[in-house]
């Protein structure tokens, strides 16, 4: 039954649509929520538990701060564990980033240098998170706007090593690959080809980005999750499916949230592409803009 639900793509559940899912009346594969919104009690917690009775739930964390230099906030992770025990999610994920140090926290996902030292920190923290929470976590590739010098790994090799050494899975965000490749000037297809095809990619994300034009005429892509998925991202998604085979997929939309039928239509488009790729059956040549 769970396998059947993940064969259909899901959507990110945000507050404007929570009421819509308190009954089993919509056809989506699964719903993703930001974990930190439901760590307390009250109505939000009651709502998500009611929704979890009818829909598979993915818990997408934004506050574990896996790359922090001073150790994980274990009390925070224990709260995640209690929610996991109650919701029984299909996935638990967080980001290849950091957002806190000691008692200072920032509302952003900050970049990390892909060095041996940073890898050791991530391996230790991901392993500890998995031990406390009691399940495999997925780590999501970031959207990038700056690049560090003198690195020991590419982002792809860093993720491959992290998966090998910690046993985590990967959440491959196709929109982030497109955003980062544009901003930093690398090939998004090469990125996908470098990620190991050994079953570590457990989920994919799709979203829309914002194009900002600078005074010098250059364009910067911002990962805003506020518009429909761009055609170039759909094409890259098709390529990724052909490399990693059919993979549970979720559409994110976090700003300027549209009517629910718009979100479901985006998920249905992902389903159409998944079905086409399954029928083709093998990796082919895909033009990626």
Short mmCIF file of C-alpha atoms in Angstrom, two decimals:
data_model
loop_
_atom_site.label_atom_id
_atom_site.label_comp_id
_atom_site.label_asym_id
_atom_site.label_seq_id
_atom_site.Cartn_x
_atom_site.Cartn_y
_atom_site.Cartn_z
CA UNK A 1 0.00 0.00 0.00
CA UNK A 2 2.83 2.41 0.89
CA UNK A 3 4.68 1.54 -2.32
CA UNK A 4 1.53 2.35 -4.29
CA UNK A 5 1.18 5.74 -2.61
CA UNK A 6 4.79 6.71 -3.39
CA UNK A 7 4.24 5.76 -7.03
CA UNK A 8 2.17 8.95 -7.18
CA UNK A 9 3.93 12.27 -6.62
CA UNK A 10 3.28 14.42 -3.57
CA UNK A 11 3.10 18.06 -2.61
CA UNK A 12 4.40 20.20 0.22
CA UNK A 13 1.62 20.82 2.75
CA UNK A 14 1.63 24.43 3.91
CA UNK A 15 -0.76 26.18 6.29
CA UNK A 16 -3.27 27.51 3.68
CA UNK A 17 -4.14 23.93 2.71
CA UNK A 18 -4.01 22.07 6.03
CA UNK A 19 -7.80 22.17 6.39
CA UNK A 20 -8.18 20.63 2.91
CA UNK A 21 -6.38 17.48 4.03
CA UNK A 22 -8.13 16.81 7.32
CA UNK A 23 -10.25 14.34 5.36
CA UNK A 24 -9.10 11.82 2.71
CA UNK A 25 -10.58 13.66 -0.24
CA UNK A 26 -7.56 14.48 -2.45
CA UNK A 27 -5.51 12.25 -4.71
CA UNK A 28 -1.85 12.85 -3.91
CA UNK A 29 0.89 10.33 -3.25
CA UNK A 30 2.15 11.87 -0.01
CA UNK A 31 2.47 15.16 1.84
CA UNK A 32 5.62 16.85 3.09
CA UNK A 33 5.61 19.15 6.12
CA UNK A 34 8.34 21.21 7.74
CA UNK A 35 9.06 19.25 10.88
CA UNK A 36 9.75 22.23 13.12
CA UNK A 37 6.19 23.53 12.64
CA UNK A 38 4.85 20.48 14.48
CA UNK A 39 7.26 19.87 17.35
CA UNK A 40 4.99 21.57 19.85
CA UNK A 41 1.49 20.59 20.93
CA UNK A 42 -1.89 22.14 20.35
CA UNK A 43 -3.87 22.27 17.14
CA UNK A 44 -0.94 22.02 14.68
CA UNK A 45 0.18 18.75 16.25
CA UNK A 46 -3.39 17.43 16.39
CA UNK A 47 -3.96 18.38 12.75
CA UNK A 48 -0.87 16.63 11.43
CA UNK A 49 -1.67 13.48 13.41
CA UNK A 50 -5.18 13.47 11.94
CA UNK A 51 -3.82 14.03 8.43
CA UNK A 52 -1.28 11.22 8.93
CA UNK A 53 -4.17 8.80 9.40
CA UNK A 54 -5.17 9.35 5.77
CA UNK A 55 -2.01 10.39 3.89
CA UNK A 56 1.63 9.29 4.00
CA UNK A 57 3.71 12.07 5.56
CA UNK A 58 7.30 13.11 4.87
CA UNK A 59 9.03 15.12 7.62
CA UNK A 60 11.37 17.70 6.09
CA UNK A 61 13.54 19.31 8.75
CA UNK A 62 15.06 22.77 8.45
CA UNK A 63 16.56 23.08 11.92
CA UNK A 64 18.86 20.13 12.60
CA UNK A 65 21.86 22.23 11.44
CA UNK A 66 23.85 19.15 10.47
CA UNK A 67 26.97 21.12 9.57
CA UNK A 68 27.28 23.09 12.82
CA UNK A 69 30.70 22.99 14.47
CA UNK A 70 29.60 22.63 18.09
CA UNK A 71 27.57 19.42 18.04
CA UNK A 72 23.91 18.71 17.43
CA UNK A 73 21.17 20.12 19.61
CA UNK A 74 20.15 16.77 21.06
CA UNK A 75 17.01 18.11 22.72
CA UNK A 76 15.80 19.33 19.34
CA UNK A 77 16.54 15.94 17.76
CA UNK A 78 14.69 14.15 20.57
CA UNK A 79 11.63 16.26 19.78
CA UNK A 80 11.94 15.16 16.16
CA UNK A 81 12.08 11.56 17.38
CA UNK A 82 8.81 11.95 19.31
CA UNK A 83 7.08 13.34 16.22
CA UNK A 84 8.51 10.53 14.10
CA UNK A 85 7.12 7.97 16.53
CA UNK A 86 3.65 9.51 16.28
CA UNK A 87 3.52 10.23 12.54
CA UNK A 88 5.45 7.21 11.21
CA UNK A 89 6.73 9.19 8.20
CA UNK A 90 7.76 7.74 4.85
CA UNK A 91 10.87 9.97 4.85
CA UNK A 92 12.79 12.13 7.31
CA UNK A 93 15.12 14.65 5.70
CA UNK A 94 17.25 17.73 6.24
CA UNK A 95 19.81 19.74 4.29
CA UNK A 96 23.51 19.81 3.49
CA UNK A 97 23.87 23.04 5.45
CA UNK A 98 24.12 24.62 8.90
CA UNK A 99 22.01 27.25 10.61
CA UNK A 100 23.11 27.47 14.22
CA UNK A 101 26.11 27.80 16.53
CA UNK A 102 25.88 27.70 20.32
CA UNK A 103 22.76 29.73 21.13
CA UNK A 104 22.60 31.66 17.84
CA UNK A 105 20.24 30.48 15.12
CA UNK A 106 19.59 32.02 11.72
CA UNK A 107 16.49 31.52 9.54
CA UNK A 108 18.51 30.32 6.57
CA UNK A 109 20.38 27.28 5.27
CA UNK A 110 24.03 28.35 5.22
CA UNK A 111 26.64 26.77 2.92
CA UNK A 112 29.42 24.47 4.04
CA UNK A 113 32.92 23.96 2.58
CA UNK A 114 33.38 20.55 1.02
CA UNK A 115 36.48 19.62 3.00
CA UNK A 116 37.63 16.53 4.89
CA UNK A 117 36.97 18.28 8.18
CA UNK A 118 33.41 19.25 7.20
CA UNK A 119 32.75 15.74 5.93
CA UNK A 120 33.79 14.25 9.28
CA UNK A 121 31.38 16.63 11.04
CA UNK A 122 28.51 15.71 8.74
CA UNK A 123 29.15 11.97 9.02
CA UNK A 124 29.17 12.19 12.82
CA UNK A 125 26.06 14.37 12.97
CA UNK A 126 24.02 12.42 10.42
CA UNK A 127 24.93 9.17 12.19
CA UNK A 128 23.96 10.64 15.55
CA UNK A 129 20.69 12.00 14.15
CA UNK A 130 19.82 8.56 12.74
CA UNK A 131 20.68 6.85 16.02
CA UNK A 132 18.48 9.21 18.04
CA UNK A 133 15.55 9.32 15.62
CA UNK A 134 15.70 5.61 14.83
CA UNK A 135 15.48 5.71 11.05
CA UNK A 136 17.48 6.59 7.98
CA UNK A 137 17.56 10.27 7.13
CA UNK A 138 17.80 11.79 3.66
CA UNK A 139 20.19 14.68 3.05
CA UNK A 140 19.22 17.27 0.44
CA UNK A 141 21.66 19.02 -1.89
CA UNK A 142 21.61 22.81 -1.38
CA UNK A 143 20.99 25.78 -3.65
CA UNK A 144 24.27 27.67 -3.99
CA UNK A 145 25.12 31.31 -4.55
CA UNK A 146 28.81 31.33 -3.55
CA UNK A 147 31.61 28.79 -3.85
CA UNK A 148 34.48 28.13 -1.46
CA UNK A 149 38.11 27.84 -2.59
CA UNK A 150 40.59 25.03 -1.83
CA UNK A 151 38.07 22.21 -1.44
CA UNK A 152 38.75 18.50 -1.05
CA UNK A 153 35.55 17.39 -2.81
CA UNK A 154 33.01 18.45 -5.35
CA UNK A 155 29.50 18.71 -3.92
CA UNK A 156 28.56 15.46 -5.63
CA UNK A 157 31.53 13.53 -4.26
CA UNK A 158 30.89 15.01 -0.81
CA UNK A 159 27.31 13.68 -0.92
CA UNK A 160 28.50 10.29 -2.20
CA UNK A 161 31.02 9.99 0.64
CA UNK A 162 28.47 11.14 3.21
CA UNK A 163 26.02 8.48 2.07
CA UNK A 164 28.70 5.77 2.08
CA UNK A 165 30.06 6.59 5.52
CA UNK A 166 26.84 7.43 7.39
CA UNK A 167 24.32 5.17 5.64
CA UNK A 168 22.03 8.11 4.90
CA UNK A 169 20.00 8.42 1.74
CA UNK A 170 19.94 11.40 -0.60
CA UNK A 171 17.10 13.74 -1.41
CA UNK A 172 17.99 15.03 -4.86
CA UNK A 173 16.50 18.49 -5.35
CA UNK A 174 16.40 18.98 -9.12
CA UNK A 175 15.55 22.67 -8.84
CA UNK A 176 18.56 23.24 -6.59
CA UNK A 177 20.82 21.55 -9.13
CA UNK A 178 19.53 23.88 -11.84
CA UNK A 179 19.85 26.97 -9.62
CA UNK A 180 23.36 26.11 -8.42
CA UNK A 181 24.66 25.08 -11.84
CA UNK A 182 23.54 28.39 -13.31
CA UNK A 183 24.93 30.50 -10.47
CA UNK A 184 28.27 28.70 -10.20
CA UNK A 185 28.73 27.75 -13.84
CA UNK A 186 28.78 23.97 -13.91
CA UNK A 187 26.96 21.31 -15.94
CA UNK A 188 23.76 20.05 -14.24
CA UNK A 189 23.83 16.82 -16.24
CA UNK A 190 27.37 16.08 -15.07
CA UNK A 191 26.18 16.68 -11.50
CA UNK A 192 23.47 14.03 -11.88
CA UNK A 193 25.86 11.64 -13.61
CA UNK A 194 28.35 11.93 -10.72
CA UNK A 195 25.86 11.06 -7.97
CA UNK A 196 26.14 7.34 -7.40
CA UNK A 197 23.43 5.18 -8.87
CA UNK A 198 23.46 2.62 -6.07
CA UNK A 199 20.01 3.17 -4.57
CA UNK A 200 21.04 6.06 -2.30
CA UNK A 201 18.72 8.54 -4.07
CA UNK A 202 15.43 7.93 -2.26
CA UNK A 203 13.42 11.04 -3.17
CA UNK A 204 13.42 14.00 -5.56
CA UNK A 205 12.18 17.56 -5.10
CA UNK A 206 10.83 19.91 -7.75
CA UNK A 207 10.14 23.63 -7.38
CA UNK A 208 10.27 26.98 -9.13
CA UNK A 209 13.06 29.53 -8.91
CA UNK A 210 13.21 33.31 -9.24
CA UNK A 211 15.40 35.06 -11.84
CA UNK A 212 17.07 38.26 -10.61
CA UNK A 213 18.91 40.46 -13.11
CA UNK A 214 21.96 42.35 -11.82
CA UNK A 215 23.06 45.81 -12.91
CA UNK A 216 25.76 44.29 -15.11
CA UNK A 217 23.17 42.23 -16.99
CA UNK A 218 23.99 38.91 -15.35
CA UNK A 219 21.18 36.78 -13.95
CA UNK A 220 21.12 35.09 -10.55
CA UNK A 221 18.67 32.29 -9.84
CA UNK A 222 17.10 32.23 -6.38
CA UNK A 223 15.53 29.12 -4.88
CA UNK A 224 12.26 30.77 -3.81
CA UNK A 225 9.69 28.00 -4.35
CA UNK A 226 7.22 30.65 -5.49
CA UNK A 227 6.40 29.86 -9.13
CA UNK A 228 5.62 26.80 -11.24
CA UNK A 229 8.43 24.40 -12.12
CA UNK A 230 10.45 25.72 -15.07
CA UNK A 231 10.65 23.69 -18.26
CA UNK A 232 14.42 23.35 -17.88
CA UNK A 233 13.86 21.73 -14.46
CA UNK A 234 11.27 19.33 -15.90
CA UNK A 235 13.81 18.29 -18.55
CA UNK A 236 16.53 17.79 -15.95
CA UNK A 237 14.07 15.81 -13.84
CA UNK A 238 13.39 13.50 -16.78
CA UNK A 239 17.11 12.94 -17.18
CA UNK A 240 17.47 12.17 -13.45
CA UNK A 241 14.63 9.64 -13.58
CA UNK A 242 16.32 7.88 -16.46
CA UNK A 243 19.51 7.62 -14.44
CA UNK A 244 18.07 6.66 -11.04
CA UNK A 245 14.83 4.98 -12.20
CA UNK A 246 11.39 5.85 -10.86
CA UNK A 247 11.84 7.82 -7.63
CA UNK A 248 9.26 9.25 -5.19
CA UNK A 249 8.85 12.90 -6.10
CA UNK A 250 7.48 15.95 -4.32
CA UNK A 251 6.60 19.45 -5.55
CA UNK A 252 7.51 22.29 -3.15
CA UNK A 253 5.77 25.67 -3.15
CA UNK A 254 6.46 27.93 -0.16
CA UNK A 255 5.84 31.55 -1.21
CA UNK A 256 2.88 33.06 -3.10
CA UNK A 257 1.15 29.74 -2.44
CA UNK A 258 -1.50 29.06 -5.12
CA UNK A 259 -4.81 27.26 -5.00
CA UNK A 260 -4.56 23.58 -4.18
CA UNK A 261 -5.52 22.46 -7.68
CA UNK A 262 -2.45 24.25 -9.08
CA UNK A 263 -0.17 22.26 -6.76
CA UNK A 264 -1.88 19.00 -7.60
CA UNK A 265 -1.55 19.77 -11.31
CA UNK A 266 2.22 20.17 -10.87
CA UNK A 267 2.37 16.80 -9.07
CA UNK A 268 0.31 15.25 -11.87
CA UNK A 269 2.79 16.58 -14.42
CA UNK A 270 5.58 14.87 -12.51
CA UNK A 271 3.53 11.66 -12.62
CA UNK A 272 3.16 11.96 -16.39
CA UNK A 273 6.92 12.26 -16.81
CA UNK A 274 7.53 9.35 -14.44
CA UNK A 275 5.15 7.20 -16.47
CA UNK A 276 6.80 8.16 -19.75
CA UNK A 277 10.24 7.30 -18.40
CA UNK A 278 9.05 3.96 -17.05
CA UNK A 279 7.65 3.10 -20.46
CA UNK A 280 10.94 4.01 -22.15
CA UNK A 281 12.81 1.87 -19.65
CA UNK A 282 16.41 3.10 -20.04
CA UNK A 283 18.63 6.15 -19.96
CA UNK A 284 18.46 8.07 -23.22
CA UNK A 285 19.64 11.35 -24.60
CA UNK A 286 17.72 14.26 -23.05
CA UNK A 287 18.22 17.85 -24.07
CA UNK A 288 18.63 19.96 -20.96
CA UNK A 289 18.36 23.73 -21.38
#
